[in-house]
Coordinates of C-alpha atoms and ligand atoms in Angstrom, one line a residue:
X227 CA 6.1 83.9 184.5
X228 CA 3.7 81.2 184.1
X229 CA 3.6 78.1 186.2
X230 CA 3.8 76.1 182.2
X231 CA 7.3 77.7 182.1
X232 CA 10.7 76.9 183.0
X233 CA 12.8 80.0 184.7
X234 CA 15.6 81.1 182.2
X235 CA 19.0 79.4 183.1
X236 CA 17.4 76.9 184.2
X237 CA 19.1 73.4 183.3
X238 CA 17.4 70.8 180.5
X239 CA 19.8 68.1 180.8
X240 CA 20.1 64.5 180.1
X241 CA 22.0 61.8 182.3
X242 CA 24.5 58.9 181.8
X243 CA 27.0 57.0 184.0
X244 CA 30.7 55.9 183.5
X245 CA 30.1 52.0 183.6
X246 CA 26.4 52.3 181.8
X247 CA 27.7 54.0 178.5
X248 CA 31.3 54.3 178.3
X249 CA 32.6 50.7 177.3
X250 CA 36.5 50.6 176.4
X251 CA 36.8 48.7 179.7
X252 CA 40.8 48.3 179.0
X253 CA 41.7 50.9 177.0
X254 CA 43.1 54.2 178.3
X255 CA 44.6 52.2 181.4
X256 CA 41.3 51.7 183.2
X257 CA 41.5 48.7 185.3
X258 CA 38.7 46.7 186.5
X259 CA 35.9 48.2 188.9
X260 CA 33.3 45.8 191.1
X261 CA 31.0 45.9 188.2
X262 CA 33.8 44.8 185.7
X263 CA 34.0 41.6 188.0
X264 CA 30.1 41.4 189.1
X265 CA 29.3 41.4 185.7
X266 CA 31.7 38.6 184.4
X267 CA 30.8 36.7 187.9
X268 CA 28.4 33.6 186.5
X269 CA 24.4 34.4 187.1
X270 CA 24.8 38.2 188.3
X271 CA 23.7 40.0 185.5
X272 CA 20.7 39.0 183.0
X273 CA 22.3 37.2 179.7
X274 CA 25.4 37.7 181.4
X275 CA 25.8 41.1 180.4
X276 CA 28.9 43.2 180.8
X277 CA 29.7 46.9 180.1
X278 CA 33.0 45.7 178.5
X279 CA 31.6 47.9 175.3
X280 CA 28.2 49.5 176.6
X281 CA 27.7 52.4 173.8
X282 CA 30.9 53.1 172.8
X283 CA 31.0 56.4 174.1
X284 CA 34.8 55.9 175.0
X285 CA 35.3 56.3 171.3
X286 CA 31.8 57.8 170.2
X287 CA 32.2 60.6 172.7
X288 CA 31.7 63.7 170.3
X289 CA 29.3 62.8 168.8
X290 CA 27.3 61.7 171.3
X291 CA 27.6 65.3 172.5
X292 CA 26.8 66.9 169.2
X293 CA 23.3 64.9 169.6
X294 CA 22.9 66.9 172.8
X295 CA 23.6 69.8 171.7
X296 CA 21.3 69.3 168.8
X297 CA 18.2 68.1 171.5
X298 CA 19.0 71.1 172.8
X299 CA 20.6 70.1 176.2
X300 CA 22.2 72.8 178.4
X301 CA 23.2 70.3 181.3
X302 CA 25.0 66.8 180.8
X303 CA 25.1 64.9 184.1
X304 CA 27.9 62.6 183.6
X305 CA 30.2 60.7 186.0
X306 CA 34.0 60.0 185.6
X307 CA 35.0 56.6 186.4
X308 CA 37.5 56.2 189.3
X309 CA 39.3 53.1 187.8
X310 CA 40.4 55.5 184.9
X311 CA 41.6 58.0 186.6
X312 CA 43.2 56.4 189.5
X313 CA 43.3 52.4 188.2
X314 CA 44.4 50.5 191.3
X315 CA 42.5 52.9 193.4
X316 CA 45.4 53.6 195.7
X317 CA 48.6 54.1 193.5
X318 CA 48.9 56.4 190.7
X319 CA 46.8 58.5 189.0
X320 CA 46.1 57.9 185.2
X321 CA 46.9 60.6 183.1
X322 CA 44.9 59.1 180.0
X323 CA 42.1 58.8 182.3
X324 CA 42.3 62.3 182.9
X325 CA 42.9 63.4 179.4
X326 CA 39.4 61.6 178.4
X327 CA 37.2 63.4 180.3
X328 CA 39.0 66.6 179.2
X329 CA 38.3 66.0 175.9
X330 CA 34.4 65.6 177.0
X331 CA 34.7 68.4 178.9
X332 CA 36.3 70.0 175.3
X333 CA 33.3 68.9 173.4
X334 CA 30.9 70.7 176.2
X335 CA 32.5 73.4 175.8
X336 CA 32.5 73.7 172.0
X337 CA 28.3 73.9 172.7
X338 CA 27.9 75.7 175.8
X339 CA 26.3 72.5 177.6
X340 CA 27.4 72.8 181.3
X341 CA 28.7 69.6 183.0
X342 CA 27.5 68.0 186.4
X343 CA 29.6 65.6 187.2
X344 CA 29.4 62.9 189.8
X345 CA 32.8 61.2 190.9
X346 CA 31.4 57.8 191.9
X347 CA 28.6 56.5 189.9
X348 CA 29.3 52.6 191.3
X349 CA 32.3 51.5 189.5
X350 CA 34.6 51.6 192.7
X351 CA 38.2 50.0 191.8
X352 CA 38.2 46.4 192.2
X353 CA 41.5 46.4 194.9
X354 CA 39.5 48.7 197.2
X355 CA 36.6 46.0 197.8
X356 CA 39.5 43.5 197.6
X357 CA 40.7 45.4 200.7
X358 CA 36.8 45.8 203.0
X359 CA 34.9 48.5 200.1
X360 CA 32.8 50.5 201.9
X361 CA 32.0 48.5 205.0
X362 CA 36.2 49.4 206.0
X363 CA 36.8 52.7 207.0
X364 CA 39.9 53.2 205.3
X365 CA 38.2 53.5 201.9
X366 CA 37.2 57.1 203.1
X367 CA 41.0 58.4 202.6
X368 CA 41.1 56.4 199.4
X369 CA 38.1 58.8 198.2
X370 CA 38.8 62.1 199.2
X371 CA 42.1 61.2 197.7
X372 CA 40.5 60.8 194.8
X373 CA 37.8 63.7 194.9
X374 CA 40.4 66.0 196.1
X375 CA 42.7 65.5 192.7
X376 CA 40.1 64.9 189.8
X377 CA 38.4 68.3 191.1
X378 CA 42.2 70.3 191.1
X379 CA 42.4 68.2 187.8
X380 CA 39.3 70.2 186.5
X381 CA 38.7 73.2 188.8
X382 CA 38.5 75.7 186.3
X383 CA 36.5 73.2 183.9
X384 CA 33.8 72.0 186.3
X385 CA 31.8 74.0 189.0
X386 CA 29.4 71.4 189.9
X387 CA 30.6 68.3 191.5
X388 CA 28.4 65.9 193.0
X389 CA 30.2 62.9 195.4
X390 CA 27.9 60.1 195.5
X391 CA 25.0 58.6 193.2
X392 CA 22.5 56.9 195.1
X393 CA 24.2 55.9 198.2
X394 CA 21.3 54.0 199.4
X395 CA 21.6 52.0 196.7
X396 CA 25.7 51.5 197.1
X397 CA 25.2 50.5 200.8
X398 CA 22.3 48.2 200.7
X399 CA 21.9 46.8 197.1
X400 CA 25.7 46.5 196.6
X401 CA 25.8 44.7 200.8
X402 CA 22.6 43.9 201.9
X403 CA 20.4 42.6 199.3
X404 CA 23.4 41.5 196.9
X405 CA 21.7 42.3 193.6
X406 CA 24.8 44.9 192.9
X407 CA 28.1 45.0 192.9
X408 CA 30.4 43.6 195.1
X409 CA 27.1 41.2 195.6
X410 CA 27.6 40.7 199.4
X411 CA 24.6 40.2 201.8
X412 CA 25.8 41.1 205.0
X413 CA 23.4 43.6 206.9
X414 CA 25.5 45.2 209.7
X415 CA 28.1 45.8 207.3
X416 CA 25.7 47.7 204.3
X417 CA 25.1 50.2 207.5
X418 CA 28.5 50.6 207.9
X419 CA 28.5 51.2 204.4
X420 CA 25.7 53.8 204.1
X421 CA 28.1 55.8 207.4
X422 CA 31.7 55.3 205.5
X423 CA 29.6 56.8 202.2
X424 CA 28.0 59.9 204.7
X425 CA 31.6 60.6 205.9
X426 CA 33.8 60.2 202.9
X427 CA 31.2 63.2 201.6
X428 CA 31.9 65.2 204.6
X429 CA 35.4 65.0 204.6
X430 CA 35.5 65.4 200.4
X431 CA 33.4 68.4 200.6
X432 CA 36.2 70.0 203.0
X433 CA 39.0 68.9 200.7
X434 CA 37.1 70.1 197.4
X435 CA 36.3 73.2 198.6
X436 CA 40.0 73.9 199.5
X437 CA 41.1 73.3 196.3
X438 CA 38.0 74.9 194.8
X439 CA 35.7 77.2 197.1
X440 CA 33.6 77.9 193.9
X441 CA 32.9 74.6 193.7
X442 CA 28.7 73.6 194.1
X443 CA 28.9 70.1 195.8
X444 CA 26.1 67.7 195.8
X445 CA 25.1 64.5 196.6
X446 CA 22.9 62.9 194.5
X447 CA 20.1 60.9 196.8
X448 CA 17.0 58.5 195.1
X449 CA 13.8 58.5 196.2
X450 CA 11.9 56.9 198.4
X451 CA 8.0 57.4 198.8
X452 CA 7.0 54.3 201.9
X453 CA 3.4 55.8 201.9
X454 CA 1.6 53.3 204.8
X455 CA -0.8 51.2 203.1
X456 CA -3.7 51.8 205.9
X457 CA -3.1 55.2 207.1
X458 CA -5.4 54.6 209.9
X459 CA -3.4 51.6 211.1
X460 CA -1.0 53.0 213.2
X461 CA 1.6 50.0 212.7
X462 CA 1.5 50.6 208.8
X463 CA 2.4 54.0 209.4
X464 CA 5.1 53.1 212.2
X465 CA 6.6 50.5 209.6
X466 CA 6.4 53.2 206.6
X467 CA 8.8 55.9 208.7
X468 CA 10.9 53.1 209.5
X469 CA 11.4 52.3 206.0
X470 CA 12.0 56.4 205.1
X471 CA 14.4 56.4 208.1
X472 CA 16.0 53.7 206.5
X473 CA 16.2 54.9 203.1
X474 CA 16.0 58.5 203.4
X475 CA 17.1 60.1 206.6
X476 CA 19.9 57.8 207.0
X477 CA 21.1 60.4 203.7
X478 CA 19.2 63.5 205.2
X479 CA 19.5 63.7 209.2
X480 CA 23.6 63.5 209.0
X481 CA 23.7 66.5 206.8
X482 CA 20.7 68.2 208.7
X483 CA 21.1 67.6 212.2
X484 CA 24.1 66.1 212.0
X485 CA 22.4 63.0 213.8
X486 CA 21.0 59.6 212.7
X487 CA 17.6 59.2 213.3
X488 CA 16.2 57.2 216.8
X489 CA 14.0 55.1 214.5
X490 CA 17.0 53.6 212.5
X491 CA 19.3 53.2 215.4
X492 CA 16.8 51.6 217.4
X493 CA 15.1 49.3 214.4
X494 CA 18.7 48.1 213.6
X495 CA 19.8 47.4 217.2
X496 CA 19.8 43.7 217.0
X497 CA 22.1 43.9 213.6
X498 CA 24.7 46.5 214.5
X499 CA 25.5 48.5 217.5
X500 CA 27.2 51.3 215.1
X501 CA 30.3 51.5 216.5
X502 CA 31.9 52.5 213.3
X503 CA 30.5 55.7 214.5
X504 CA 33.0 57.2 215.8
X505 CA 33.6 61.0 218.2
X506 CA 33.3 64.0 215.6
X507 CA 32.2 62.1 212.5
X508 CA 28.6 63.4 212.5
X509 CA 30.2 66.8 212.8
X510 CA 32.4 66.4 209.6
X511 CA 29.0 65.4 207.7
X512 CA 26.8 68.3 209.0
X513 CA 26.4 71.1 206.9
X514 CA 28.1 70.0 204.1
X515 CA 25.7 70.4 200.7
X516 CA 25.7 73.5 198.5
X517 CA 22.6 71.6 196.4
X518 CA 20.2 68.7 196.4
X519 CA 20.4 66.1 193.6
X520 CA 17.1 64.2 193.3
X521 CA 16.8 60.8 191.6
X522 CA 12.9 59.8 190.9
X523 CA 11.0 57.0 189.3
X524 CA 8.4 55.4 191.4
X525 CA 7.0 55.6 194.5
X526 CA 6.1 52.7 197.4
X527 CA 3.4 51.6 199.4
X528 CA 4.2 49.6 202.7
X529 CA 2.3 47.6 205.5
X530 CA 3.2 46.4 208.6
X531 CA 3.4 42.0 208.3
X532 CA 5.2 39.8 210.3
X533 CA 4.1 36.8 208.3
X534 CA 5.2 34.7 205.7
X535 CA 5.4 37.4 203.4
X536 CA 9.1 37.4 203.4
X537 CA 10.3 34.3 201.4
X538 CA 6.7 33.4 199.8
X539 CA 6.6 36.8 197.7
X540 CA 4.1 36.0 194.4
X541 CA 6.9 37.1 191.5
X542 CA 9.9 36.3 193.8
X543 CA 10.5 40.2 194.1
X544 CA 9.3 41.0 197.8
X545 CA 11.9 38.6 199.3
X546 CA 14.9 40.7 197.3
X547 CA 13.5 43.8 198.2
X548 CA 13.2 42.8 201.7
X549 CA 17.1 41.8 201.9
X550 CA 17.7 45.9 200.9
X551 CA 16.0 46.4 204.4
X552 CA 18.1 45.7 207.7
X553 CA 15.7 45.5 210.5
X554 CA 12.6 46.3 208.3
X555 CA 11.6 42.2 208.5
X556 CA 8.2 43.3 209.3
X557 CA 7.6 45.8 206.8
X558 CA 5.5 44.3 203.5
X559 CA 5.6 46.2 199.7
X560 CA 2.6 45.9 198.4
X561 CA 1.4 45.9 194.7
X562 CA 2.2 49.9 193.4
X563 CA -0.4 51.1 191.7
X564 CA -0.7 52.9 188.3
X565 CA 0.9 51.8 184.7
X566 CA 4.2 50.1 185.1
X567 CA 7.3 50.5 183.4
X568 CA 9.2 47.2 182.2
X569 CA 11.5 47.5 185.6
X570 CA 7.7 47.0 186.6
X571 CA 7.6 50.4 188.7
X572 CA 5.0 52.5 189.0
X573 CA 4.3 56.2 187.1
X574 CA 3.3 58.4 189.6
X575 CA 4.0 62.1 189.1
X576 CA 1.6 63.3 192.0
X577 CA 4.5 61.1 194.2
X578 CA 7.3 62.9 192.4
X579 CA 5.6 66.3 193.3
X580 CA 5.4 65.4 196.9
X581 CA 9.0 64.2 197.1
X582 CA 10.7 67.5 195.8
X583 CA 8.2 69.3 198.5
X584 CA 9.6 67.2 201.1
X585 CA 13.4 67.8 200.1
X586 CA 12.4 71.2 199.7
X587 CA 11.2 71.1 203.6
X588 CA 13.9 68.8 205.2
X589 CA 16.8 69.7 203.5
X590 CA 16.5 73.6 202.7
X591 CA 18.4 73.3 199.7
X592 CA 18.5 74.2 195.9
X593 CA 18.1 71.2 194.0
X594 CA 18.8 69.8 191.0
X595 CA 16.8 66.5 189.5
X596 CA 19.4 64.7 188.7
X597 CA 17.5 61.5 186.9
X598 CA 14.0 60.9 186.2
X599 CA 12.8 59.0 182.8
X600 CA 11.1 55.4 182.4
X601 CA 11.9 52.2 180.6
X602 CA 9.7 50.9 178.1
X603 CA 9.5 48.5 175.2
X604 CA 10.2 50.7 172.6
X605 CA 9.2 49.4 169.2
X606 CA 10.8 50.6 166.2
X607 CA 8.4 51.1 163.2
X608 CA 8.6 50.2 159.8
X609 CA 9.6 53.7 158.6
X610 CA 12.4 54.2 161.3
X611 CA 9.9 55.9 164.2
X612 CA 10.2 55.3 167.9
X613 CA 6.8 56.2 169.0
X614 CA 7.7 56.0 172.2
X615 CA 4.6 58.0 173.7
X616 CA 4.8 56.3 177.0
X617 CA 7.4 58.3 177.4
X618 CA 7.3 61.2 176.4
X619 CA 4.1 61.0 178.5
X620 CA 6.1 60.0 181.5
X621 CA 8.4 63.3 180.9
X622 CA 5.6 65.5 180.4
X623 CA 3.8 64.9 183.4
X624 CA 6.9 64.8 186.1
X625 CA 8.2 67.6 184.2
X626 CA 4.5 69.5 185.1
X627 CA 5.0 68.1 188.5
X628 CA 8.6 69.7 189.1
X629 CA 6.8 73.1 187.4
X630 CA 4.1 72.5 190.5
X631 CA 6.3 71.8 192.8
X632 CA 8.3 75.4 191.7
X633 CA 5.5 77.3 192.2
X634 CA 4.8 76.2 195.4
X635 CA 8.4 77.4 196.2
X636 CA 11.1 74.5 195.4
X637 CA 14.1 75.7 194.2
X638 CA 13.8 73.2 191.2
X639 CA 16.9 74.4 189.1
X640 CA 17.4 71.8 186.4
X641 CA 15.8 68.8 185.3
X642 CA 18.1 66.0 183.4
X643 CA 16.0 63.0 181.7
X644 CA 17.2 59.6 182.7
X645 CA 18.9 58.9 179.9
X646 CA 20.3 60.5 177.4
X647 CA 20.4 56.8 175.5
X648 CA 19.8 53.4 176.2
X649 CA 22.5 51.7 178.1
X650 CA 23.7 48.9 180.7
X651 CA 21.1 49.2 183.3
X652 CA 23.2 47.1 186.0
X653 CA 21.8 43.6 187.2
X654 CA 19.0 43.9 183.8
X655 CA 22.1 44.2 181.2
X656 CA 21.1 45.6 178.3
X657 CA 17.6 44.5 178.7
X658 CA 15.7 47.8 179.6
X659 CA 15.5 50.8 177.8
X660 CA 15.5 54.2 179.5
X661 CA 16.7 56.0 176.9
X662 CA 16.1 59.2 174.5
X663 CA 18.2 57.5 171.6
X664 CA 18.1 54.3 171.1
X665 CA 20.9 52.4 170.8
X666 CA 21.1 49.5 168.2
X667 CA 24.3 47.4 170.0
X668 CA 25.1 45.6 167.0
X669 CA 25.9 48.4 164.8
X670 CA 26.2 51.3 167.9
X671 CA 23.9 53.1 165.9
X672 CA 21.7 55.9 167.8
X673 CA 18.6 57.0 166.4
X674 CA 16.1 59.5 167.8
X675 CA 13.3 58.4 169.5
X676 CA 10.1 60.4 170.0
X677 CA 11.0 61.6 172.8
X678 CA 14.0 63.4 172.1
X679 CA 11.9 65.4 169.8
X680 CA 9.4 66.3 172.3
X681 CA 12.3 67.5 174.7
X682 CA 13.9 69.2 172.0
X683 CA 10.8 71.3 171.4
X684 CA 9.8 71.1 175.1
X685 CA 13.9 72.8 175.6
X686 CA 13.0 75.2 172.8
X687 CA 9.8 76.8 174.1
X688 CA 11.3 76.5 177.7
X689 CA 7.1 75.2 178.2
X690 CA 6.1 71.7 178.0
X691 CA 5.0 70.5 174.6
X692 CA 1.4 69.3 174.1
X693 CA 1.2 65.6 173.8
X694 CA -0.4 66.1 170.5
X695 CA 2.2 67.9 168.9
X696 CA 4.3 64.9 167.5
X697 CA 3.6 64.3 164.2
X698 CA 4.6 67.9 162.6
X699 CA 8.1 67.5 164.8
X700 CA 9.2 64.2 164.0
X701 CA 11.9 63.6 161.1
X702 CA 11.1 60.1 159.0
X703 CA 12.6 58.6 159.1
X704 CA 14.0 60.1 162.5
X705 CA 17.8 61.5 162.7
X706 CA 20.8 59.1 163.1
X707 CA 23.8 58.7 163.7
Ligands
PNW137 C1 19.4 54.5 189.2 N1 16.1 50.5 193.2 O1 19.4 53.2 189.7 C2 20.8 54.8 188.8 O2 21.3 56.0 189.3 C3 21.0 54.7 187.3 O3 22.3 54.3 187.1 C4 20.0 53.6 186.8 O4 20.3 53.3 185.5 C5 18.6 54.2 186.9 O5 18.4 54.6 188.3 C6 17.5 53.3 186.4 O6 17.4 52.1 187.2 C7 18.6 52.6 190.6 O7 16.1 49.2 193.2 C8 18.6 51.2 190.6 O8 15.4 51.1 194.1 C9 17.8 50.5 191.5 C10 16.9 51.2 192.4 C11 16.9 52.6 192.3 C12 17.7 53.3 191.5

């Protein structure tokens, strides 16, 4: 086999989330989650956007998945939403919410497209924040509660189960910096947070596999790249591996070692003194991922200033990022380098490369990448096309890098484009565009953009197609439905 190819069985899949795509926000039982009330909350979401309708998929389900199957997919990373399937969170458990995702599950079936499913994707139910979210430590029953009976729910449906999406960015967007859901800034407690998240995947992992020892359990981590800015400057480099303790080994080293890092516990010390560690926790969390899923869009560079950088950023963006950083005051982000996307990050596929040989190094572990994709304008031509070359460039080259990075001995197993159509994309509404289809929210029509052509083909040939290839692939106008 050639480095250009992809291994047979291995997974070309797309991504979505509950909250991002599903819309029917009070049908079917579901009751509000943090987003539901973030996004109604004045000033929290960009046009005040909601995902009170998002795509439609609640109702546009199949044939969303029969445009999958027609790309080609055979992955779907989905995630069900907790405030269907158990509404208040605590009390009973939704039957309709579970009969939806059976009938995805039915369509997936129907076309042989294997589901990864992630059981929190954000939209926790709005009573558990009501009662501490993830800074109390009760709210780790209330999820391996609710882990434990959607996976006996779909046991002989579902082998790959994946606990959290992005805890990094549950913990200290959603409680440091504020710019997610629940929207609190409070800095000892997002560390608290990122722990409850660490143990409530320990102690689900135990509970899944009892109903289900077949079960592969993940959790799905996004990157970080803090390269130092100087690497001669020894305090750049000191304030770039504080900034990877805080955003990666706070994920890793619990499930490694079954430790958190010195660094963090030392460059926090004047915010918490963790005491919501508690005797045998770290031991629950050890050891407890069958896979690696890997999130990547960007990568970072970071210098050491203890200046004014903090509140006197040029666009406004350094002093947010900062807030996502307990203890990091003195770490600067400077300007990335490379095209940007319109969520203004960087494309850097040598950066992806070296992240999947890093997980490959410090966690030992098959993975799965679980997003990677890019938001861009996204003109439609007169006759219909999307010629969305930027990114179908974009997937090409991290696609090469993930083929590199297999060669040089990652166990790369599947690769799912972030996303499978464009969607609510959080604090930016439905202002960004990060999808294969696009979606025209007036009408819910989806149409097929480049790019889902140039997977199709790429999914086809199980080898990356030449950039140049377009124009004899491309419908016009392009397929829709
Ligand atoms: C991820 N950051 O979010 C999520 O898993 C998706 O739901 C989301 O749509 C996608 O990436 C694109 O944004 C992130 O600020 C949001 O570092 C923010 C950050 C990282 C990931």
């Amino acid at each position: 086999m050639s480095s250009s190819e992809f291994p047979d069985g291995f997974f070309f899949g797309a991504s979505t989330a509950s909250y991002q795509i599903e819309g029917g926000a009070r049908e079917g039982g579901r009751l509000p989650s943090i987003w539901d009330t973030f996004a109604h909350a004045q000033g929290r979401t960009l046009g005040g956007d909601s995902g009170d309708v998002a795509c439609d998929h609640f109702h546009k389900y199949a044939e969303d998945i029969k445009a999958m199957a027609e790309i080609g997919l055979t992955a779907y990373r989905f995630s069900m939403a907790w405030p269907r399937i158990r509404p208040t969170g605590d009390g009973d458990f939704n039957e309709e919410g579970f009969a939806f995702y059976h009938r995805i599950l039915d369509e997936l079936e129907k076309y042989g497209i294997e589901p990864l499913v992630t059981l929190y994707h954000w939209d926790l139910p709005q009573p558990l924040e009501d009662a501490g979210g993830w800074p109390d430590r009760a709210i780790v029953d209330r999820f391996v509660e609710y882990a434990k009976r959607t996976v006996e729910e779909f046991k002989d449906r579902v082998t790959y189960w994946t606990t959290f999406n992005e805890p990094w960015c549950t913990a200290f967007l959603g409680y440091s910096s504020g710019a997610h859901a629940p929207g609190r800034s409070e800095p000892a407690a997002s560390l608290a947070a990122a722990h409850h998240l660490n143990l409530a995947h320990g102690l689900a992992y135990k509970a899944i596999k009892e109903v289900h020892p077949d079960a592969q359990v993940s959790i799905v981590l996004n990157s970080h790249l803090p390269r130092p800015w100087n690497v001669a400057d020894p305090r750049d480099v000191a304030v770039a591996q504080k900034i990877d303790a805080l955003a990666n080994r706070i994920f890793m080293d619990p499930y490694t070692a079954g430790e958190y890092p010195s660094i963090l516990l030392e460059s926090t010390s004047d915010i918490t003194d963790w005491s919501f560690v508690h005797e045998g926790d770290l031991d629950a969390i050890k050891g407890t991922l069958d896979l690696l899923g890997v999130n990547y869009y960007s990568s970072h560079m970071v210098r050491f200033n203890d200046g004014p950088h903090l509140l006197s950023g040029e666009d406004g963006h350094k002093s947010t990022i900062h807030r996502c950083w307990p203890g990091a005051d003195d770490a600067e982000f400077m300007p990335l380098i490379g095209k940007r996307t319109t969520m203004g990050w960087n494309v850097d596929p040598s950066g992806f490369h070296a992240h999947l040989m890093r997980m490959h190094r410090d966690m030992g572990l098959p993975m799965i990448v679980t997003e990677n994709g890019a938001s861009w304008p996204d003109e439609v031509s007169e006759d219909g096309r999307i010629r969305d070359v930027d990114r179908y460039t974009y997937l090409h080259d991290h696609m090469g890098a993930l083929l590199m990075a297999r060669e040089e001995g990652a166990d790369v197993r599947g690769y799912m484009a972030w996303s499978l159509m464009d969607n609510f994309e959080w604090a930016y509404g439905y202002s960004k565009r990060f999808g294969l289809l696009r979606v025209d929210y007036a009408s819910q029509a989806r149409t097929w953009k480049d790019s889902a052509y140039w997977y199709q083909e790429t999914i086809r040939n199980r080898a990356l197609t030449p950039l140049d290839a377009l124009e004899s692939l491309v419908d016009t106008p392009p397929l829709s439905y």
